CSV table of C-alpha atoms in Angstrom, one decimal:
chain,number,residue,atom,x,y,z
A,968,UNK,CA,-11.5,47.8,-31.3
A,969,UNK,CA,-8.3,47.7,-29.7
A,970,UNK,CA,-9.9,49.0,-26.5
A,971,UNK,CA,-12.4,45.8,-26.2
A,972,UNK,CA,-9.4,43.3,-26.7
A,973,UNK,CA,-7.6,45.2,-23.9
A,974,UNK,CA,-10.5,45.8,-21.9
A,975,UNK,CA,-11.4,42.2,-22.2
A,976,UNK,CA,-7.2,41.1,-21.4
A,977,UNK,CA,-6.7,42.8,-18.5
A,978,UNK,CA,-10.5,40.8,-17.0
A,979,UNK,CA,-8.6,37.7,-17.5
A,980,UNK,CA,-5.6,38.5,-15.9
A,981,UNK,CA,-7.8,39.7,-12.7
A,982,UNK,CA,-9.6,36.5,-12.9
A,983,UNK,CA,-6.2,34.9,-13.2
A,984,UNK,CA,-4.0,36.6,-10.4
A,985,UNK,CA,-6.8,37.0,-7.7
A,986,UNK,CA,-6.7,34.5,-5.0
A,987,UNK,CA,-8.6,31.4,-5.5
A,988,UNK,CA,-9.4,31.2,-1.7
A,989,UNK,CA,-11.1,34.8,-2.0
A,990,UNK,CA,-14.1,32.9,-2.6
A,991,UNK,CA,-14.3,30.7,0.7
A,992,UNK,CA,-14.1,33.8,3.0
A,993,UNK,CA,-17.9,34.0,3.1
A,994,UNK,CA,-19.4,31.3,5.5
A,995,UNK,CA,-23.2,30.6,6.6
A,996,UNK,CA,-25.2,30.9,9.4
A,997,UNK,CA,-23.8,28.6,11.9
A,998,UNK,CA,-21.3,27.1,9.7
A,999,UNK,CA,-18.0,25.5,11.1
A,1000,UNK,CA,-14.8,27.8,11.2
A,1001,UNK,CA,-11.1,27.0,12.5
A,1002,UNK,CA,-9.1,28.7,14.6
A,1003,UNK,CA,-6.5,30.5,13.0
A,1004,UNK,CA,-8.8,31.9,10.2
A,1005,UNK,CA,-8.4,35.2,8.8
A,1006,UNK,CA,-10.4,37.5,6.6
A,1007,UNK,CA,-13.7,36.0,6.9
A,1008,UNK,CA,-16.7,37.4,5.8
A,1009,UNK,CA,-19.6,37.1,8.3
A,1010,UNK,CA,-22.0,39.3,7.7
A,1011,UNK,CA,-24.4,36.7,6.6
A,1012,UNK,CA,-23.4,34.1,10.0
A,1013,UNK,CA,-24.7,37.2,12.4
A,1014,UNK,CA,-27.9,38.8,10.5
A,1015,UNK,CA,-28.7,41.7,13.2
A,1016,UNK,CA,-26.5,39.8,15.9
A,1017,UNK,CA,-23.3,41.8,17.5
A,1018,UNK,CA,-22.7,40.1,20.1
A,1019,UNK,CA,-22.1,36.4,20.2
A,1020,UNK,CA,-20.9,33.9,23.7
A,1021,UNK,CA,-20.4,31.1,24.1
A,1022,UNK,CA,-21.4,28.4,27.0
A,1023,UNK,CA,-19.9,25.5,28.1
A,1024,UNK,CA,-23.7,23.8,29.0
A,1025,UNK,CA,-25.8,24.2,25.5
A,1026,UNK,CA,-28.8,22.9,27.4
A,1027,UNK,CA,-28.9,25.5,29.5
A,1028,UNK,CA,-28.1,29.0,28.7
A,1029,UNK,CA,-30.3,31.1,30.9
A,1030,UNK,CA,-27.4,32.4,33.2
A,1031,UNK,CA,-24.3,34.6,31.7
A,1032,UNK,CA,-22.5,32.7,28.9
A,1033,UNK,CA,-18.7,31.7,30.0
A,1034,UNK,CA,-17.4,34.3,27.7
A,1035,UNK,CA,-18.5,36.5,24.6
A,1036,UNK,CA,-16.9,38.7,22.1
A,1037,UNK,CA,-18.4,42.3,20.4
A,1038,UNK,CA,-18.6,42.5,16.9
A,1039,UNK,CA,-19.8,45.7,17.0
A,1040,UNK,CA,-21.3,48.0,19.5
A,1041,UNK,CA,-25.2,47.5,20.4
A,1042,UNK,CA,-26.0,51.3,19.7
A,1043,UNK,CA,-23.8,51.1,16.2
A,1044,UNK,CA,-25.5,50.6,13.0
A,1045,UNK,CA,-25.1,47.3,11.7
A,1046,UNK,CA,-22.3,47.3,9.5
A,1047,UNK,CA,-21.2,44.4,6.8
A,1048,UNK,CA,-18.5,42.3,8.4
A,1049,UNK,CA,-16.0,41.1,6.3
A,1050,UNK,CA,-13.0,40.5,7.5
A,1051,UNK,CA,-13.6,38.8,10.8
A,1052,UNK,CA,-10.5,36.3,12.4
A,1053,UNK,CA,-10.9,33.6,14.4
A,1054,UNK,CA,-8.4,34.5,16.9
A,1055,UNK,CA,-6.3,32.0,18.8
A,1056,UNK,CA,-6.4,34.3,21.6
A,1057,UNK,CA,-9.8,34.6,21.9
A,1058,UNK,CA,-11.3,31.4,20.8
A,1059,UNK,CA,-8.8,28.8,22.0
A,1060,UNK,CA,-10.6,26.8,24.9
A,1061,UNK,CA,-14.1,27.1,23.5
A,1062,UNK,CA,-14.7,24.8,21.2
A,1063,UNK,CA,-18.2,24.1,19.6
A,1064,UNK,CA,-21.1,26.6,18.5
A,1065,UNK,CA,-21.1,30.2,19.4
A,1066,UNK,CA,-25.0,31.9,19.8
A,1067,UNK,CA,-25.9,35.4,19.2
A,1068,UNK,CA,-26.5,37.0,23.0
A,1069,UNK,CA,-28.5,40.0,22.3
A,1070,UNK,CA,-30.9,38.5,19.9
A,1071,UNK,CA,-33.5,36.1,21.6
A,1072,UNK,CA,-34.3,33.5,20.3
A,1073,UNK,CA,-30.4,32.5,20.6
A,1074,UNK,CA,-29.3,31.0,17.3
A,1075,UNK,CA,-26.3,29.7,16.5
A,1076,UNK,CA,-23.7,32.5,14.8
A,1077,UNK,CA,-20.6,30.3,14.2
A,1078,UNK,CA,-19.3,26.8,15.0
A,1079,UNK,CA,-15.4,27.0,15.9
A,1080,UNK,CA,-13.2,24.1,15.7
A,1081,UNK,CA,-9.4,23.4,16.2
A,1082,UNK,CA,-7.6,22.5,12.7
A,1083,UNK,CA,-7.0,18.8,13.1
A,1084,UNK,CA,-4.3,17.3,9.9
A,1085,UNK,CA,-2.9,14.8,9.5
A,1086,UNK,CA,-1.2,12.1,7.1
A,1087,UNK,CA,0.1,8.9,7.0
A,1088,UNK,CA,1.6,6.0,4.5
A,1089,UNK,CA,-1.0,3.5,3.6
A,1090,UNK,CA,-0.8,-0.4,2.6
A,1091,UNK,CA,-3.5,-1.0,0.2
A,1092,UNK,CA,-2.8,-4.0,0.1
A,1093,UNK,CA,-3.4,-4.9,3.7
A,1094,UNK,CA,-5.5,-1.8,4.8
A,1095,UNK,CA,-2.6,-1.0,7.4
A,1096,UNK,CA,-0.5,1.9,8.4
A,1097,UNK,CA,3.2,1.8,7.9
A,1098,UNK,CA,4.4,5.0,8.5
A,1099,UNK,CA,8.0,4.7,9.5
A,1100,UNK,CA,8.1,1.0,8.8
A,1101,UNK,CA,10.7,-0.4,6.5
A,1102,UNK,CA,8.7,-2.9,3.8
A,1103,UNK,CA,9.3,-4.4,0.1
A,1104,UNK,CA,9.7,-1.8,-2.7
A,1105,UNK,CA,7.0,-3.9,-4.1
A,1106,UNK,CA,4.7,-2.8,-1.7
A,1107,UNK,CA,1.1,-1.3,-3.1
A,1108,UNK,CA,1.3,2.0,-0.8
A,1109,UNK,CA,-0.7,5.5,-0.7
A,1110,UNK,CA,-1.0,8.3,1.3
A,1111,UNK,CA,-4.0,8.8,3.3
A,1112,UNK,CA,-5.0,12.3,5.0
A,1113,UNK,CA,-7.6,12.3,7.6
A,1114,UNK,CA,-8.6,16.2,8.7
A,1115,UNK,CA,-11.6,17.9,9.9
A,1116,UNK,CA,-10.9,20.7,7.1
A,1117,UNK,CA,-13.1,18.8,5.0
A,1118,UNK,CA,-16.2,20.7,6.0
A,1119,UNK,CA,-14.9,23.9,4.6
A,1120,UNK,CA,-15.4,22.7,0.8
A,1121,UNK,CA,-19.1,22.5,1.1
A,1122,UNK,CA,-21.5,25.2,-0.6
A,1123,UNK,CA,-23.6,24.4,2.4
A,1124,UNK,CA,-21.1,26.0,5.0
A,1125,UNK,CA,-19.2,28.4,2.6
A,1126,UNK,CA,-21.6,29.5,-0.2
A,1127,UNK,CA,-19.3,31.2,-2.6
A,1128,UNK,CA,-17.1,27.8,-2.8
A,1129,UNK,CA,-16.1,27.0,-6.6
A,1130,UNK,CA,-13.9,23.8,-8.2
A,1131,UNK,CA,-10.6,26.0,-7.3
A,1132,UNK,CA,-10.7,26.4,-3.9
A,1133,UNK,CA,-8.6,24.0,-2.6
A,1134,UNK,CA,-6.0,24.6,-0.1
A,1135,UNK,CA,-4.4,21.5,0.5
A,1136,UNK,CA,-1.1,20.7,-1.0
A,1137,UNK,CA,0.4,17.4,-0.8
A,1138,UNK,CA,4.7,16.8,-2.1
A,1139,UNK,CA,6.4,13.3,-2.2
A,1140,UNK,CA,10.1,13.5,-2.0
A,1141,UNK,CA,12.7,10.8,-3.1
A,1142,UNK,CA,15.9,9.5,-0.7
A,1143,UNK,CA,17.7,12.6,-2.2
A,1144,UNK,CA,15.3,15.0,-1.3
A,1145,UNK,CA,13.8,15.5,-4.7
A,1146,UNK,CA,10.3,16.4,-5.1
A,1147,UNK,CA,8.6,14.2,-7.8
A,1148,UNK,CA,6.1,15.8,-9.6
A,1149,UNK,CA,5.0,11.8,-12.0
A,1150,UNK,CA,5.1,8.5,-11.6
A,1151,UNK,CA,5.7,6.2,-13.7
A,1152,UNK,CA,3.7,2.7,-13.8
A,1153,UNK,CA,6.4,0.9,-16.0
A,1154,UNK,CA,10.0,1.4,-17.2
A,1155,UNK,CA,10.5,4.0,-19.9
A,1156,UNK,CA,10.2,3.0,-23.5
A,1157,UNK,CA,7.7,0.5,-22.6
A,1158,UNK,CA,4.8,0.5,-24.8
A,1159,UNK,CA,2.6,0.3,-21.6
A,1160,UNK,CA,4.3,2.3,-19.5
A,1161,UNK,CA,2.1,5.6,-18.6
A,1162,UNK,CA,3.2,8.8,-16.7
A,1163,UNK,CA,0.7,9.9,-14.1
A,1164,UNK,CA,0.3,13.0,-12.6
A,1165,UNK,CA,1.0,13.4,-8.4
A,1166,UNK,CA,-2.0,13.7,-7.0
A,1167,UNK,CA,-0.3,17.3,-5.2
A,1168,UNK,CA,-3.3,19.5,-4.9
A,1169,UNK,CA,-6.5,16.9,-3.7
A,1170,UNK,CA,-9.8,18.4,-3.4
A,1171,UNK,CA,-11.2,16.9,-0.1
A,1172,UNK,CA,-14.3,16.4,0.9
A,1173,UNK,CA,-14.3,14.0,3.0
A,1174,UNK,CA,-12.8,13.5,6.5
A,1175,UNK,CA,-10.7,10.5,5.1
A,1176,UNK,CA,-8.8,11.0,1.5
A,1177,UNK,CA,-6.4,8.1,0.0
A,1178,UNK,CA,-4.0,9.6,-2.6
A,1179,UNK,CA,-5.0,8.9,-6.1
A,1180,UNK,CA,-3.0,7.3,-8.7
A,1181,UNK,CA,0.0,5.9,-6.7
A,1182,UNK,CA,-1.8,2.1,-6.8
A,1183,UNK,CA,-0.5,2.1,-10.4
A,1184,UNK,CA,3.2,3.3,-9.2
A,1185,UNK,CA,6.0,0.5,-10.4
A,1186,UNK,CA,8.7,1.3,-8.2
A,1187,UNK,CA,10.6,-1.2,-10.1
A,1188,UNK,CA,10.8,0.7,-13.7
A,1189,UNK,CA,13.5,1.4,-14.8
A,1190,UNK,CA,15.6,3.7,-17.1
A,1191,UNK,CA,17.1,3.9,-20.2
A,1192,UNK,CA,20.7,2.8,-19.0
A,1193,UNK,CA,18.6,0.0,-17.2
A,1194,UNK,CA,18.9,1.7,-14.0
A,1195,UNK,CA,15.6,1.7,-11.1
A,1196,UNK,CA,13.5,4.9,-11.7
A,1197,UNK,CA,13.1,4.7,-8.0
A,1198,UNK,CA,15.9,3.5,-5.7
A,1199,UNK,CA,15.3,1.7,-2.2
A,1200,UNK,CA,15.5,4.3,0.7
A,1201,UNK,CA,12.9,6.4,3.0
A,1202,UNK,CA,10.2,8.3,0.7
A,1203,UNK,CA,8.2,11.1,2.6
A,1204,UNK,CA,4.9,12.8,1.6
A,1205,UNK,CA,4.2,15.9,3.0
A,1206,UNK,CA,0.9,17.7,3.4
A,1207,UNK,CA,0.5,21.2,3.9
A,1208,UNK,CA,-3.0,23.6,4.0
A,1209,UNK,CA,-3.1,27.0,3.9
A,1210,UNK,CA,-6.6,27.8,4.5
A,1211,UNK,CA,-7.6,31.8,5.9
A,1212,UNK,CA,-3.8,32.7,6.7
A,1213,UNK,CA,-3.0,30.2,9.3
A,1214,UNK,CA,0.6,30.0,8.6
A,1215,UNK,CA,0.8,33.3,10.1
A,1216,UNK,CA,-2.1,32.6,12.7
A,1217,UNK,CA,0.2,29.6,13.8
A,1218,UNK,CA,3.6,30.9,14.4
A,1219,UNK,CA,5.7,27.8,15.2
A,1220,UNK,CA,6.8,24.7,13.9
A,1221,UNK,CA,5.1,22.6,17.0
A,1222,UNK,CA,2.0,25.0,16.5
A,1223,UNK,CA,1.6,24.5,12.9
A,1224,UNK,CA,2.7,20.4,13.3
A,1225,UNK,CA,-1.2,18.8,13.2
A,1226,UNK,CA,-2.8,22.3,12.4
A,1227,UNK,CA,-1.2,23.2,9.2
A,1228,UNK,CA,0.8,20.3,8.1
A,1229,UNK,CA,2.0,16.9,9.0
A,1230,UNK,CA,4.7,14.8,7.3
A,1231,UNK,CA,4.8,11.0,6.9
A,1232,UNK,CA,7.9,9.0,6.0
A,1233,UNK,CA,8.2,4.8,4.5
A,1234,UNK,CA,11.1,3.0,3.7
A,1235,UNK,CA,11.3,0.9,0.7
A,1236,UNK,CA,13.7,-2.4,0.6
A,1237,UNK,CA,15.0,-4.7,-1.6
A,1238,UNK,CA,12.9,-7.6,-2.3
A,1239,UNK,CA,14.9,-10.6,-0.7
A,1240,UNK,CA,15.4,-13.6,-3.5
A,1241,UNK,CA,13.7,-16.8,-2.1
A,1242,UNK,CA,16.5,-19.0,-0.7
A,1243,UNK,CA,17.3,-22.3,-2.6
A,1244,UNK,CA,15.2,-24.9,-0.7
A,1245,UNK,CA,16.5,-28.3,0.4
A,1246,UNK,CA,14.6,-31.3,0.7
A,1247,UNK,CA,15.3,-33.4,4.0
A,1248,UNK,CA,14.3,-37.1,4.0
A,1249,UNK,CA,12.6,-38.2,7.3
A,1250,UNK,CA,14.3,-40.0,9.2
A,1251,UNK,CA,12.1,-43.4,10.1
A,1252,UNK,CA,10.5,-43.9,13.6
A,1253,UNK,CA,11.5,-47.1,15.0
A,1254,UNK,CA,8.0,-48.4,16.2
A,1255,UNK,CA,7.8,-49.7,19.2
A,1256,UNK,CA,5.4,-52.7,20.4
A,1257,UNK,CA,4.2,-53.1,24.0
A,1258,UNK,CA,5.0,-56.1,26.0
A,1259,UNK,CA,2.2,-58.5,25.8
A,1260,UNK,CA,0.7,-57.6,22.4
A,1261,UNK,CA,3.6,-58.5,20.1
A,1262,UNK,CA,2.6,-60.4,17.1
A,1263,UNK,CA,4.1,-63.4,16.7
A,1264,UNK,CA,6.3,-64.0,13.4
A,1265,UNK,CA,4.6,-66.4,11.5
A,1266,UNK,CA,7.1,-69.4,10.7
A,1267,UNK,CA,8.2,-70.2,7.2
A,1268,UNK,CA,8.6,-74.1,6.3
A,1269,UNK,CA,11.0,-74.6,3.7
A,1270,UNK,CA,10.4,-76.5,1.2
A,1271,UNK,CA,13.3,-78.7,-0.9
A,1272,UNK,CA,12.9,-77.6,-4.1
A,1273,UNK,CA,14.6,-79.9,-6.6
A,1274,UNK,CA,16.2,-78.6,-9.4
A,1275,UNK,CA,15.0,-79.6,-13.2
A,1276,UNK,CA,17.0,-82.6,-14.3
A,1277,UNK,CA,18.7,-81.6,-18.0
A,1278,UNK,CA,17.9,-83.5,-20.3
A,1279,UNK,CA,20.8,-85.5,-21.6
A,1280,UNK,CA,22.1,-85.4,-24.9
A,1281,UNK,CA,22.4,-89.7,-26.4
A,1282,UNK,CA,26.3,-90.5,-27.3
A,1283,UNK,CA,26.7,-90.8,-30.8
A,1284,UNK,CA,27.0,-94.6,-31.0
A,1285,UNK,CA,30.6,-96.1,-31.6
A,1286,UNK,CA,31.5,-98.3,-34.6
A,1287,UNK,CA,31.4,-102.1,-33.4
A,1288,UNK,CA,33.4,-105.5,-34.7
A,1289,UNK,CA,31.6,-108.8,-34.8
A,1290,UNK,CA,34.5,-111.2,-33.5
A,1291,UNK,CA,36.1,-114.1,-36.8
A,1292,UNK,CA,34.7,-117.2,-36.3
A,1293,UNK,CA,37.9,-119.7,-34.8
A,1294,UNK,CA,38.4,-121.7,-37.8
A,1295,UNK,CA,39.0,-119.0,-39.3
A,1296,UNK,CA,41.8,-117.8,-37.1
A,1297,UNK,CA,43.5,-121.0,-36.6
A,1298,UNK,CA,43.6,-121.4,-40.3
A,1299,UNK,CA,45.5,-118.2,-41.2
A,1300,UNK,CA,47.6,-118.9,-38.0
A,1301,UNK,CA,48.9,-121.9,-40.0
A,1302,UNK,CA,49.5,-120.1,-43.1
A,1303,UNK,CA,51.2,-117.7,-41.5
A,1304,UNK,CA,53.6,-120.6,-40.2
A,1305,UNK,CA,54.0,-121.9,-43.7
A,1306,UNK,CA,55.2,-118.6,-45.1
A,1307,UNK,CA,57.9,-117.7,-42.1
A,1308,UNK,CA,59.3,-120.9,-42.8
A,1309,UNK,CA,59.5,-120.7,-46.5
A,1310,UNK,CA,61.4,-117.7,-45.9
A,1311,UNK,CA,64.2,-119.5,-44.0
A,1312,UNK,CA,65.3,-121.0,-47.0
């Protein structure tokens, strides 16, 4: 019993440690290949073939081919190949399909292309490139790759291809040089706030691939001291592919720069406060009338208004005297005279 369980641990550790790219090696019948691949297994891309040319006219190949390349020997038996390399040496300058020479009809063996990689940072926002540009940290950015090592993850062209053959490999480093591995779409302790994966390891399939995710990134979180998650500086993503062994095919850094990797840098900035905005009167434009069509001012009679008259207040009417009648004064004149001279004596 012990023997199964043992048996049955050591399967999955095989399963585990052997190379997820084993399973790519194997490519169809005319199927595209990069320079630089190692290991391949043909034996399927040549059937009978062993020896394959190529010509630099495909519409005509009745004269000799511009150059060609022995698999194996014609009087050899036909052998399984399968661990074929598409040299540099050999295959650099002839681009484009390669045709089996001693076979008639000819039929296409292999179809070589140079590895083309390459990435760049992407506004989302307005569909732009801004590699190496300085913009807002408020910015909605992405990576993009664009590569023509898309048509190698396609059963069509490699028919053992499974869900783990990828071979690209994709880092984001911060202005210290950190790699970061999440991102965070809000500040931390946020009830909202979500921690996404880096997309590091994309599947593509596609000439074209925009980084996933990284339209959520808030580079504006921040941390529990209140501090930015992500302070202002350059930010560079990296890709790198490692398809067949063509680090080693691809020996220096200028070689392997657009072959193997590429590297694309942004700056983020502060977002600038709006400055206070002042309000400036206009200034009035004295109009200006031509000679000869100014309209005359219209004259204003005056007219003499005259004020309300108050009304005035009657006098309170005074206390009048009817005058004695003159009897009667000349009579107590007289008595008057009697008494001042009765007093005398």
């Amino acid at each position: 019993m012990q023997i199964k369980y043992i048996f049955c641990a050591l399967i999955v550790i095989f399963l585990v440690c052997s190379p997820a790219s084993a399973s790519i090696k194997k490519v169809a019948t005319g199927a595209p290949v990069f320079i630089g691949e190692t290991g391949l297994s043909i034996t399927s891309a040549i059937r009978d073939c062993k020896v394959i040319a190529w010509w630099p006219d495909e519409t005509d190949m009745s004269g000799p081919a511009a150059t060609n390349i022995t698999i194996q020997r014609v009087n050899d038996v036909i052998l399984p190949v399968n661990s074929f390399n598409i040299s540099p040496d050999l295959f650099r300058g002839y681009p484009g399909n390669w045709y089996c020479e001693d076979r008639q009809p000819r039929f296409i063996v292999l179809n070589v292309h140079e590895p083309q990689i390459s990435i760049r940072v992407w506004d989302l926002d307005k569909n732009e490139d801004v590699t190496g540009k300085s913009v807002p940290v408020t910015t909605n950015i992405t990576y993009r790759i664009d590569t023509n090592l898309h048509k190698v993850l396609s059963y069509t062209n490699r028919t053992d291809l499974t869900p783990a053959d990828g071979f690209f490999t994709v880092t984001l480093t911060n202005p210290s040089g950190r790699d970061m591995k999440n991102i965070y779409t809000g500040s931390i302790g946020s009830p909202s706030t979500q921690i996404l994966i880096f997309d590091s390891t994309p599947f593509i399939t596609t000439p074209t691939y925009y980084g996933r995710n990284l339209e959520a990134w808030n580079r504006l979180s921040r941390d529990t001291t209140g501090g930015f998650l992500y302070p202002t500086g350059t930010y560079t993503f990296t890709v790198v592919q490692t398809l067949g062994g063509m680090q080693e095919s691809f020996t220096s850094a200028d070689m392997r720069d657009g072959r193997t990797t590429s590297s694309a840098s942004v700056t983020f900035v502060p977002v600038e406060s709006p400055a206070t905005q002042t309000t400036t009167e206009p200034s009035e434009t004295p109009v200006t009338t031509p000679p000869g069509t100014i309209t005359p001012t219209p004259v204003i009679t005056e007219q003499a208004v005259t004020p309300p008259v108050p009304a005035l207040e009657e006098p309170v009417a005074k206390v009048t005297y009817s005058p004695l009648p003159l009897w009667v004064v000349i009579l107590g004149l007289l008595g008057a005279c009697v008494l001042l001279a009765q007093s005398r004596y």
